[in-house]
Tab-separated table of C-alpha atoms in Angstrom:
chain	number	residue	atom	x	y	z
B	29	UNK	CA	41.157	12.211	112.537
B	30	UNK	CA	38.235	9.846	112.155
B	31	UNK	CA	35.952	11.644	109.718
B	32	UNK	CA	34.310	8.706	108.031
B	33	UNK	CA	33.779	5.303	109.447
B	34	UNK	CA	34.212	2.233	107.398
B	35	UNK	CA	30.525	1.547	107.022
B	36	UNK	CA	29.908	5.055	105.668
B	37	UNK	CA	32.748	4.549	103.272
B	38	UNK	CA	31.419	1.230	101.969
B	39	UNK	CA	27.909	2.581	101.536
B	40	UNK	CA	29.168	5.678	99.755
B	41	UNK	CA	31.384	3.636	97.565
B	42	UNK	CA	28.576	1.257	96.678
B	43	UNK	CA	26.293	4.127	95.714
B	44	UNK	CA	28.983	5.886	93.748
B	45	UNK	CA	29.715	2.695	91.929
B	46	UNK	CA	26.068	2.149	91.068
B	47	UNK	CA	25.670	5.749	89.940
B	48	UNK	CA	28.830	5.642	87.899
B	49	UNK	CA	27.750	2.561	86.011
B	50	UNK	CA	24.540	4.298	84.977
B	51	UNK	CA	26.112	7.674	84.325
B	52	UNK	CA	28.113	7.002	81.151
B	53	UNK	CA	25.058	5.595	79.411
B	54	UNK	CA	23.283	8.912	79.770
B	55	UNK	CA	26.294	11.134	79.125
B	56	UNK	CA	28.068	9.274	76.312
B	57	UNK	CA	26.648	10.398	72.989
B	58	UNK	CA	27.588	9.063	69.578
B	59	UNK	CA	29.612	12.198	68.862
B	60	UNK	CA	31.604	11.999	72.087
B	61	UNK	CA	35.121	11.317	70.952
B	62	UNK	CA	36.804	12.419	74.166
B	63	UNK	CA	36.045	11.039	77.595
B	64	UNK	CA	37.599	11.669	80.972
B	65	UNK	CA	38.449	9.490	83.954
B	66	UNK	CA	39.728	11.087	87.133
B	67	UNK	CA	41.716	9.470	89.895
B	68	UNK	CA	40.557	10.823	93.237
B	69	UNK	CA	41.215	9.237	96.617
B	70	UNK	CA	42.594	6.056	95.069
B	71	UNK	CA	39.473	5.500	92.933
B	72	UNK	CA	38.980	5.623	89.153
B	73	UNK	CA	35.981	7.848	88.550
B	74	UNK	CA	33.849	6.700	86.845
B	75	UNK	CA	35.012	3.150	87.472
B	76	UNK	CA	33.234	1.987	84.309
B	77	UNK	CA	32.856	3.867	81.049
B	78	UNK	CA	30.930	2.852	77.919
B	79	UNK	CA	32.320	4.408	74.758
B	80	UNK	CA	32.239	4.029	70.948
B	81	UNK	CA	35.163	2.804	68.872
B	82	UNK	CA	37.459	5.735	68.082
B	83	UNK	CA	36.951	7.461	71.437
B	84	UNK	CA	39.957	8.887	73.255
B	85	UNK	CA	39.946	8.513	77.023
B	86	UNK	CA	42.059	10.795	79.223
B	87	UNK	CA	42.943	9.790	82.773
B	88	UNK	CA	44.014	12.544	85.193
B	89	UNK	CA	45.630	11.795	88.541
B	90	UNK	CA	44.274	14.240	91.105
B	91	UNK	CA	45.866	12.476	94.117
B	92	UNK	CA	49.044	13.475	95.947
B	93	UNK	CA	50.293	9.947	95.370
B	94	UNK	CA	51.439	8.614	91.966
B	95	UNK	CA	49.286	6.094	90.130
B	96	UNK	CA	49.402	4.165	86.867
B	97	UNK	CA	46.768	3.012	84.369
B	98	UNK	CA	47.468	-0.483	83.072
B	99	UNK	CA	45.402	-2.878	80.956
B	100	UNK	CA	47.406	-6.079	80.512
B	101	UNK	CA	48.625	-6.353	76.926
B	102	UNK	CA	46.522	-3.343	75.834
B	103	UNK	CA	47.910	-0.151	77.292
B	104	UNK	CA	50.208	0.992	80.063
B	105	UNK	CA	50.725	4.555	81.233
B	106	UNK	CA	53.914	5.893	82.666
B	107	UNK	CA	53.759	6.719	86.350
B	108	UNK	CA	51.339	9.628	86.719
B	109	UNK	CA	52.382	12.162	89.316
B	110	UNK	CA	49.843	14.676	90.659
B	111	UNK	CA	47.854	16.243	87.757
B	112	UNK	CA	49.641	14.139	85.121
B	113	UNK	CA	47.452	12.779	82.313
B	114	UNK	CA	47.418	9.646	80.184
B	115	UNK	CA	45.396	9.313	76.988
B	116	UNK	CA	44.515	6.267	74.928
B	117	UNK	CA	42.354	6.001	71.807
B	118	UNK	CA	40.251	2.864	71.606
B	119	UNK	CA	40.209	1.580	68.009
B	120	UNK	CA	38.782	-1.863	68.741
B	121	UNK	CA	35.590	-2.931	70.428
B	122	UNK	CA	35.806	-4.976	73.596
B	123	UNK	CA	36.022	-4.860	77.363
B	124	UNK	CA	39.213	-3.280	78.683
B	125	UNK	CA	39.752	-4.070	82.335
B	126	UNK	CA	42.489	-1.922	83.812
B	127	UNK	CA	44.113	-1.214	87.195
B	128	UNK	CA	46.799	0.788	88.959
B	129	UNK	CA	49.922	-1.355	89.028
B	130	UNK	CA	51.067	0.414	92.214
B	131	UNK	CA	47.775	0.042	94.060
B	132	UNK	CA	46.190	-2.994	92.443
B	133	UNK	CA	43.029	-2.709	94.510
B	134	UNK	CA	42.228	0.224	92.203
B	135	UNK	CA	40.457	-1.203	89.156
B	136	UNK	CA	38.364	0.170	86.291
B	137	UNK	CA	36.698	-0.867	83.073
B	138	UNK	CA	36.275	0.671	79.624
B	139	UNK	CA	33.567	-0.983	77.494
B	140	UNK	CA	34.082	-0.147	73.828
B	141	UNK	CA	31.166	-0.775	71.442
H	24	UNK	CA	58.197	17.004	124.570
H	25	UNK	CA	56.461	19.580	126.676
H	26	UNK	CA	52.769	20.236	126.668
H	27	UNK	CA	51.986	16.973	125.028
H	28	UNK	CA	53.829	14.702	127.356
H	29	UNK	CA	51.554	11.831	128.133
H	30	UNK	CA	53.954	10.156	130.514
H	31	UNK	CA	55.088	6.674	129.866
H	32	UNK	CA	52.913	4.406	131.945
H	33	UNK	CA	49.252	3.835	132.651
H	34	UNK	CA	48.212	5.290	129.326
H	35	UNK	CA	44.753	4.329	128.187
H	36	UNK	CA	44.401	2.710	124.807
H	37	UNK	CA	42.116	5.546	123.766
H	38	UNK	CA	44.652	8.179	124.734
H	39	UNK	CA	47.323	6.290	122.887
H	40	UNK	CA	45.283	6.213	119.705
H	41	UNK	CA	44.472	9.904	120.036
H	42	UNK	CA	48.089	10.829	119.977
H	43	UNK	CA	49.209	8.435	117.289
H	44	UNK	CA	50.060	11.243	115.003
H	45	UNK	CA	52.833	11.824	112.585
H	46	UNK	CA	56.043	10.601	111.102
H	47	UNK	CA	58.495	8.714	113.252
H	48	UNK	CA	62.204	8.392	113.296
H	49	UNK	CA	63.174	4.775	113.598
H	50	UNK	CA	62.544	1.745	115.739
H	51	UNK	CA	65.397	0.317	117.738
H	52	UNK	CA	65.547	-3.439	118.257
H	53	UNK	CA	67.799	-5.464	120.467
H	54	UNK	CA	68.673	-9.118	120.320
H	55	UNK	CA	68.675	-10.542	123.816
H	56	UNK	CA	68.917	-14.240	124.381
H	57	UNK	CA	68.629	-14.626	120.633
H	58	UNK	CA	65.224	-12.964	120.488
H	59	UNK	CA	64.614	-9.571	118.862
H	60	UNK	CA	62.851	-7.159	121.162
H	61	UNK	CA	61.766	-3.623	120.402
H	62	UNK	CA	63.306	-0.952	122.594
H	63	UNK	CA	61.026	1.663	121.109
H	64	UNK	CA	61.563	4.572	118.804
H	65	UNK	CA	64.909	6.294	119.002
H	66	UNK	CA	64.365	9.018	121.626
H	67	UNK	CA	62.637	6.849	124.147
H	68	UNK	CA	64.972	3.974	123.393
H	69	UNK	CA	68.117	5.956	124.039
H	70	UNK	CA	68.368	5.278	127.741
H	71	UNK	CA	67.834	1.612	127.089
H	72	UNK	CA	70.479	1.522	124.371
H	73	UNK	CA	73.442	1.959	126.648
H	74	UNK	CA	72.231	-0.761	128.975
H	75	UNK	CA	70.946	-3.071	126.237
H	76	UNK	CA	72.821	-6.322	126.146
H	77	UNK	CA	73.634	-7.952	122.851
H	78	UNK	CA	73.175	-6.506	119.417
H	79	UNK	CA	70.861	-3.634	118.526
H	80	UNK	CA	69.612	-2.656	115.080
H	81	UNK	CA	67.342	0.052	113.735
H	82	UNK	CA	64.434	0.156	111.347
H	83	UNK	CA	63.394	3.217	109.362
H	84	UNK	CA	60.864	3.345	106.556
H	85	UNK	CA	58.945	5.260	103.917
H	86	UNK	CA	61.233	8.258	103.530
H	87	UNK	CA	59.475	9.271	100.267
H	88	UNK	CA	62.350	11.553	99.299
H	89	UNK	CA	60.939	13.859	96.612
H	90	UNK	CA	57.478	14.124	98.155
H	91	UNK	CA	56.645	17.849	98.357
H	92	UNK	CA	52.879	18.039	98.817
H	93	UNK	CA	51.101	19.858	101.669
H	94	UNK	CA	51.154	16.809	103.973
H	95	UNK	CA	54.916	17.413	104.217
H	96	UNK	CA	56.581	19.815	101.757
H	97	UNK	CA	60.034	18.703	102.903
H	98	UNK	CA	60.287	14.935	103.208
H	99	UNK	CA	64.063	15.145	102.805
H	100	UNK	CA	64.209	17.479	105.804
H	101	UNK	CA	62.295	15.129	108.075
H	102	UNK	CA	64.509	12.240	106.949
H	103	UNK	CA	67.492	14.347	107.943
H	104	UNK	CA	65.897	14.966	111.342
H	105	UNK	CA	65.544	11.218	111.778
H	106	UNK	CA	69.180	10.653	110.834
H	107	UNK	CA	70.280	13.383	113.250
H	108	UNK	CA	68.462	11.519	116.003
H	109	UNK	CA	70.199	8.315	115.028
H	110	UNK	CA	73.548	10.105	115.196
H	111	UNK	CA	72.729	11.446	118.645
H	112	UNK	CA	72.192	7.977	120.102
H	113	UNK	CA	74.527	7.129	122.981
H	114	UNK	CA	75.412	3.748	121.485
H	115	UNK	CA	75.536	3.022	117.790
H	116	UNK	CA	73.262	0.253	116.563
H	117	UNK	CA	74.983	-2.489	114.561
H	118	UNK	CA	73.112	-1.679	111.354
H	119	UNK	CA	69.889	-0.318	109.945
H	120	UNK	CA	67.019	-1.777	107.946
H	121	UNK	CA	65.057	0.427	105.553
H	122	UNK	CA	61.699	-1.104	104.671
H	123	UNK	CA	61.143	0.704	101.387
H	124	UNK	CA	59.754	3.783	99.658
H	125	UNK	CA	63.130	5.413	100.002
H	126	UNK	CA	62.031	7.742	97.189
H	127	UNK	CA	58.694	9.046	95.988
H	128	UNK	CA	59.072	8.828	92.194
H	129	UNK	CA	62.232	6.684	91.745
H	130	UNK	CA	64.133	9.615	90.243
H	131	UNK	CA	67.931	9.495	90.177
H	132	UNK	CA	68.128	12.757	92.124
H	133	UNK	CA	65.775	11.386	94.786
H	134	UNK	CA	67.972	8.300	95.268
H	135	UNK	CA	71.038	10.597	95.383
H	136	UNK	CA	69.472	12.811	98.044
H	137	UNK	CA	68.330	9.831	100.105
H	138	UNK	CA	71.833	8.330	99.964
H	139	UNK	CA	73.449	11.615	100.927
H	140	UNK	CA	71.305	11.921	104.067
H	141	UNK	CA	71.096	8.256	105.117
H	142	UNK	CA	74.850	7.736	104.675
H	143	UNK	CA	75.409	10.407	107.343
H	144	UNK	CA	74.313	7.769	109.852
H	145	UNK	CA	77.486	5.831	108.953
H	146	UNK	CA	75.558	2.606	109.458
H	147	UNK	CA	75.293	-0.348	107.118
H	148	UNK	CA	71.806	-0.198	105.662
H	149	UNK	CA	69.896	-3.224	104.416
H	150	UNK	CA	67.157	-2.141	102.038
H	151	UNK	CA	64.074	-3.674	100.503
H	152	UNK	CA	62.188	-1.735	97.822
H	153	UNK	CA	58.765	-0.143	98.126
H	154	UNK	CA	56.552	0.350	95.092
H	155	UNK	CA	57.708	3.982	94.912
H	156	UNK	CA	61.297	2.791	94.328
H	157	UNK	CA	60.370	0.840	91.192
H	158	UNK	CA	58.774	3.608	89.135
H	159	UNK	CA	61.558	4.248	86.634
H	160	UNK	CA	60.829	2.778	83.208
H	161	UNK	CA	63.543	0.135	83.310
H	162	UNK	CA	63.351	-0.402	87.074
H	163	UNK	CA	67.101	-0.131	87.331
H	164	UNK	CA	67.870	2.729	89.739
H	165	UNK	CA	66.995	0.762	92.875
H	166	UNK	CA	68.650	-2.428	91.689
H	167	UNK	CA	71.845	-0.707	90.597
H	168	UNK	CA	72.230	0.961	93.973
H	169	UNK	CA	70.924	-1.604	96.404
H	170	UNK	CA	70.493	-4.822	94.463
H	171	UNK	CA	74.064	-6.102	94.445
H	172	UNK	CA	74.218	-9.657	95.687
H	173	UNK	CA	70.443	-9.985	95.781
H	174	UNK	CA	68.187	-12.425	93.946
H	175	UNK	CA	65.313	-11.662	91.596
H	176	UNK	CA	63.839	-8.226	92.197
H	177	UNK	CA	66.080	-7.731	95.240
H	178	UNK	CA	65.504	-10.391	97.892
H	179	UNK	CA	68.344	-11.741	100.069
H	180	UNK	CA	69.244	-12.999	103.504
H	181	UNK	CA	72.081	-12.470	105.947
H	182	UNK	CA	73.037	-13.447	109.477
H	183	UNK	CA	73.812	-11.054	112.308
H	184	UNK	CA	73.912	-11.452	116.077
H	185	UNK	CA	72.792	-15.061	115.803
H	186	UNK	CA	69.640	-14.000	113.917
H	187	UNK	CA	68.766	-14.920	110.362
H	188	UNK	CA	67.521	-11.816	108.512
H	189	UNK	CA	65.520	-12.154	105.292
H	190	UNK	CA	64.693	-9.167	103.073
H	191	UNK	CA	61.687	-9.842	100.828
H	192	UNK	CA	60.223	-7.949	97.867
H	193	UNK	CA	56.430	-7.820	97.614
H	194	UNK	CA	55.966	-4.834	95.311
H	195	UNK	CA	56.386	-6.386	91.837
H	196	UNK	CA	53.992	-8.240	89.520
H	197	UNK	CA	50.982	-6.907	91.380
H	198	UNK	CA	47.758	-8.294	89.936
H	199	UNK	CA	44.598	-6.309	89.240
H	200	UNK	CA	42.370	-6.364	92.298
H	201	UNK	CA	45.098	-8.011	94.342
H	202	UNK	CA	47.428	-7.193	97.211
H	203	UNK	CA	51.197	-7.244	97.584
H	204	UNK	CA	52.856	-10.200	95.906
H	205	UNK	CA	55.957	-12.316	96.599
H	206	UNK	CA	55.615	-14.725	93.661
H	207	UNK	CA	56.477	-18.385	93.193
H	208	UNK	CA	60.183	-17.847	92.472
H	209	UNK	CA	60.795	-15.855	95.655
H	210	UNK	CA	58.738	-18.238	97.782
H	211	UNK	CA	60.697	-21.216	96.555
H	212	UNK	CA	63.944	-19.347	97.257
H	213	UNK	CA	62.660	-18.620	100.764
H	214	UNK	CA	61.825	-22.251	101.359
H	215	UNK	CA	65.357	-23.220	100.273
H	216	UNK	CA	66.921	-20.447	102.318
H	217	UNK	CA	65.275	-21.730	105.499
H	218	UNK	CA	65.824	-25.409	104.780
H	219	UNK	CA	68.292	-26.982	107.191
H	220	UNK	CA	68.215	-24.027	109.572
H	221	UNK	CA	67.835	-24.976	113.203
H	222	UNK	CA	64.335	-24.200	114.417
H	223	UNK	CA	65.873	-22.364	117.346
H	224	UNK	CA	67.426	-19.782	115.018
H	225	UNK	CA	65.571	-16.484	115.468
H	226	UNK	CA	64.265	-15.230	112.130
H	227	UNK	CA	63.543	-11.650	111.107
H	228	UNK	CA	61.565	-11.184	107.884
H	229	UNK	CA	61.362	-7.679	106.494
H	230	UNK	CA	59.430	-6.396	103.494
H	231	UNK	CA	57.702	-3.188	102.436
H	232	UNK	CA	53.999	-4.126	102.350
H	233	UNK	CA	52.727	-5.953	105.454
H	234	UNK	CA	52.959	-9.747	105.056
H	235	UNK	CA	49.815	-10.000	107.165
H	236	UNK	CA	46.412	-8.743	106.088
H	237	UNK	CA	45.958	-5.342	107.707
H	238	UNK	CA	43.229	-3.857	105.477
H	239	UNK	CA	42.658	-5.452	102.063
H	240	UNK	CA	40.250	-2.660	101.018
H	241	UNK	CA	43.314	-0.431	100.756
H	242	UNK	CA	45.623	-3.134	99.481
H	243	UNK	CA	47.339	-3.402	102.869
H	244	UNK	CA	48.415	-6.999	102.839
H	245	UNK	CA	50.291	-9.574	100.770
H	246	UNK	CA	48.386	-12.042	98.614
H	247	UNK	CA	50.800	-14.917	99.188
H	248	UNK	CA	52.207	-13.678	102.503
H	249	UNK	CA	50.651	-16.670	104.242
H	250	UNK	CA	52.914	-19.013	102.258
H	251	UNK	CA	55.989	-17.198	103.538
H	252	UNK	CA	54.675	-17.394	107.087
H	253	UNK	CA	54.093	-21.131	106.726
H	254	UNK	CA	57.795	-21.633	106.030
H	255	UNK	CA	58.738	-19.933	109.301
H	256	UNK	CA	55.974	-21.523	111.357
H	257	UNK	CA	58.165	-24.047	113.140
H	258	UNK	CA	60.772	-21.511	114.217
H	259	UNK	CA	60.883	-20.489	117.865
H	260	UNK	CA	61.112	-16.751	117.279
H	261	UNK	CA	59.925	-14.930	114.191
H	262	UNK	CA	59.750	-11.162	113.792
H	263	UNK	CA	58.127	-9.579	110.740
H	264	UNK	CA	58.951	-5.922	110.050
H	265	UNK	CA	57.349	-3.759	107.398
H	266	UNK	CA	56.482	-0.204	106.398
H	267	UNK	CA	54.031	0.998	103.733
H	268	UNK	CA	51.118	2.024	105.972
H	269	UNK	CA	52.952	4.858	107.774
H	270	UNK	CA	51.650	4.046	111.250
H	271	UNK	CA	52.521	1.859	114.175
H	272	UNK	CA	50.734	-1.441	114.242
H	273	UNK	CA	51.756	-4.560	116.077
H	274	UNK	CA	50.373	-8.038	116.398
H	275	UNK	CA	51.498	-11.278	118.006
H	276	UNK	CA	50.404	-14.599	116.574
H	277	UNK	CA	51.952	-17.640	118.193
H	278	UNK	CA	55.694	-17.209	117.865
H	279	UNK	CA	55.383	-14.519	115.213
H	280	UNK	CA	55.526	-10.820	116.064
H	281	UNK	CA	54.438	-8.375	113.369
H	282	UNK	CA	55.510	-4.773	113.571
H	283	UNK	CA	54.818	-1.877	111.206
H	284	UNK	CA	57.038	1.183	111.346
H	285	UNK	CA	56.058	4.773	110.783
H	286	UNK	CA	57.150	6.875	107.862
H	287	UNK	CA	59.755	9.598	108.172
H	288	UNK	CA	57.741	11.613	105.625
H	289	UNK	CA	53.985	11.825	106.201
H	290	UNK	CA	51.201	10.061	108.087
H	291	UNK	CA	48.436	7.922	106.636
H	292	UNK	CA	45.021	7.391	108.198
H	293	UNK	CA	44.069	4.393	110.286
H	294	UNK	CA	42.335	1.681	108.237
H	295	UNK	CA	38.914	2.850	107.132
H	296	UNK	CA	39.240	6.181	108.966
H	297	UNK	CA	39.250	8.183	105.715
H	298	UNK	CA	38.011	7.788	102.161
H	299	UNK	CA	41.463	6.751	100.964
H	300	UNK	CA	44.891	5.806	102.283
H	301	UNK	CA	46.316	9.065	100.888
H	302	UNK	CA	48.602	11.322	102.948
H	303	UNK	CA	47.012	12.970	105.971
H	304	UNK	CA	47.280	16.725	105.703
H	305	UNK	CA	47.742	18.928	108.732
H	306	UNK	CA	48.006	22.706	108.931
H	307	UNK	CA	51.508	24.047	108.267
H	308	UNK	CA	51.639	25.623	111.708
H	309	UNK	CA	50.792	22.284	113.293
H	310	UNK	CA	53.217	20.209	111.273
H	311	UNK	CA	56.091	20.226	113.759
H	312	UNK	CA	53.840	19.733	116.745
H	313	UNK	CA	52.593	16.583	115.077
H	314	UNK	CA	56.034	15.147	114.546
H	315	UNK	CA	56.075	12.298	116.964
H	316	UNK	CA	58.113	9.520	118.357
H	317	UNK	CA	56.682	6.265	119.550
H	318	UNK	CA	57.955	3.600	121.816
H	319	UNK	CA	56.598	0.126	121.571
H	320	UNK	CA	56.840	-1.958	124.669
H	321	UNK	CA	56.606	-5.565	123.740
H	322	UNK	CA	56.520	-8.039	126.568
H	323	UNK	CA	57.418	-11.565	125.674
H	324	UNK	CA	54.600	-14.054	126.210
H	325	UNK	CA	51.998	-11.378	126.709
H	326	UNK	CA	49.222	-10.696	124.261
H	327	UNK	CA	48.726	-7.162	125.514
H	328	UNK	CA	50.857	-4.595	123.773
H	329	UNK	CA	51.516	-1.061	124.807
H	330	UNK	CA	52.069	1.548	122.150
H	331	UNK	CA	53.264	4.792	123.661
H	332	UNK	CA	53.589	7.874	121.512
H	333	UNK	CA	55.282	11.127	122.412
H	334	UNK	CA	55.439	14.092	120.047
H	335	UNK	CA	58.808	15.721	119.442
H	336	UNK	CA	57.497	19.183	120.212
H	337	UNK	CA	54.482	20.392	122.155
């Protein structure tokens, strides 16, 4: 049952987080109008995304457990069952912190320039 | 129980952990001398039931009716198995507590199916909601069925067998980055509810998410649970029951005993033992062999706890 110990998990998570923060900068081009965030193993991936105004972001829940995508006062998905998607088009610049209202330890960020 | 029978005494902690496996049925509690004491999980508790003095009550949890993924394609079926076990008990418990996640997606049909099966136990059931029971847009299905006579999002108290029972709701208004949440309104109600009660009154608190911090990395705890525990601090006997983490966990802190029940639907990994708290998948052929029952022997005034698990089938 024990496949990963907690230390491995933390290290992996830290690295993933660091990589994910760098990743969007290199992959997001000015003509990218559609971006994707996946939910895998109770984590928004990438946890932070930098996009241009007018970009549509699609979240897909790939877990067996339902999740939501909620940014207080900005957007709120319905409950996403396995493979359900939620899309939102960002028309204003700013930092959009969001989380899963069912598992609030799951958080993410969309930075819109 | 063949093949995998580990006996019931002299079990090493390691062995116990190795066979902490799958969904459970329900935990039977008895009130003796005004103090709740676990008799174990149904099967193993049966012999004790007939002889148990005083009142007994049951706890079941996390039925997830509607869940149909590989970890358990038939969560309704395993709930029915649990209810069949309850019906086979030699002595009926006085009532049952369900510590939430009755359904998986809060659909009307899921609540209907859960009711149809659970009502076959012919026991009064006292519910608290899990986060999976509050997924409908207007959050009304749970409240319309189970919320009568409750306050706020569904909290309430009642007395039975000389014990004061308090059902709490810690699955609403969850804050980004946070844990389970009781909220100021519920906490102030709790303080009022306990005011004037004799400190010798045994108290049982039950809620879905653990009131104690089990593993914050996975959200397994309640942000303001400590406030609730402060209100019951002076009481001689306090028992805290919860579900949510789908595995047996028990802790004693002063006069407070914490106990987490298993799910009747699917197992979840031990804290930090996997990359996420998602359902643990087992091979289809192994599913039944991993259905287990557990008995928890809790000795008053002893810090050491024995958790003894026995699978249903070898």
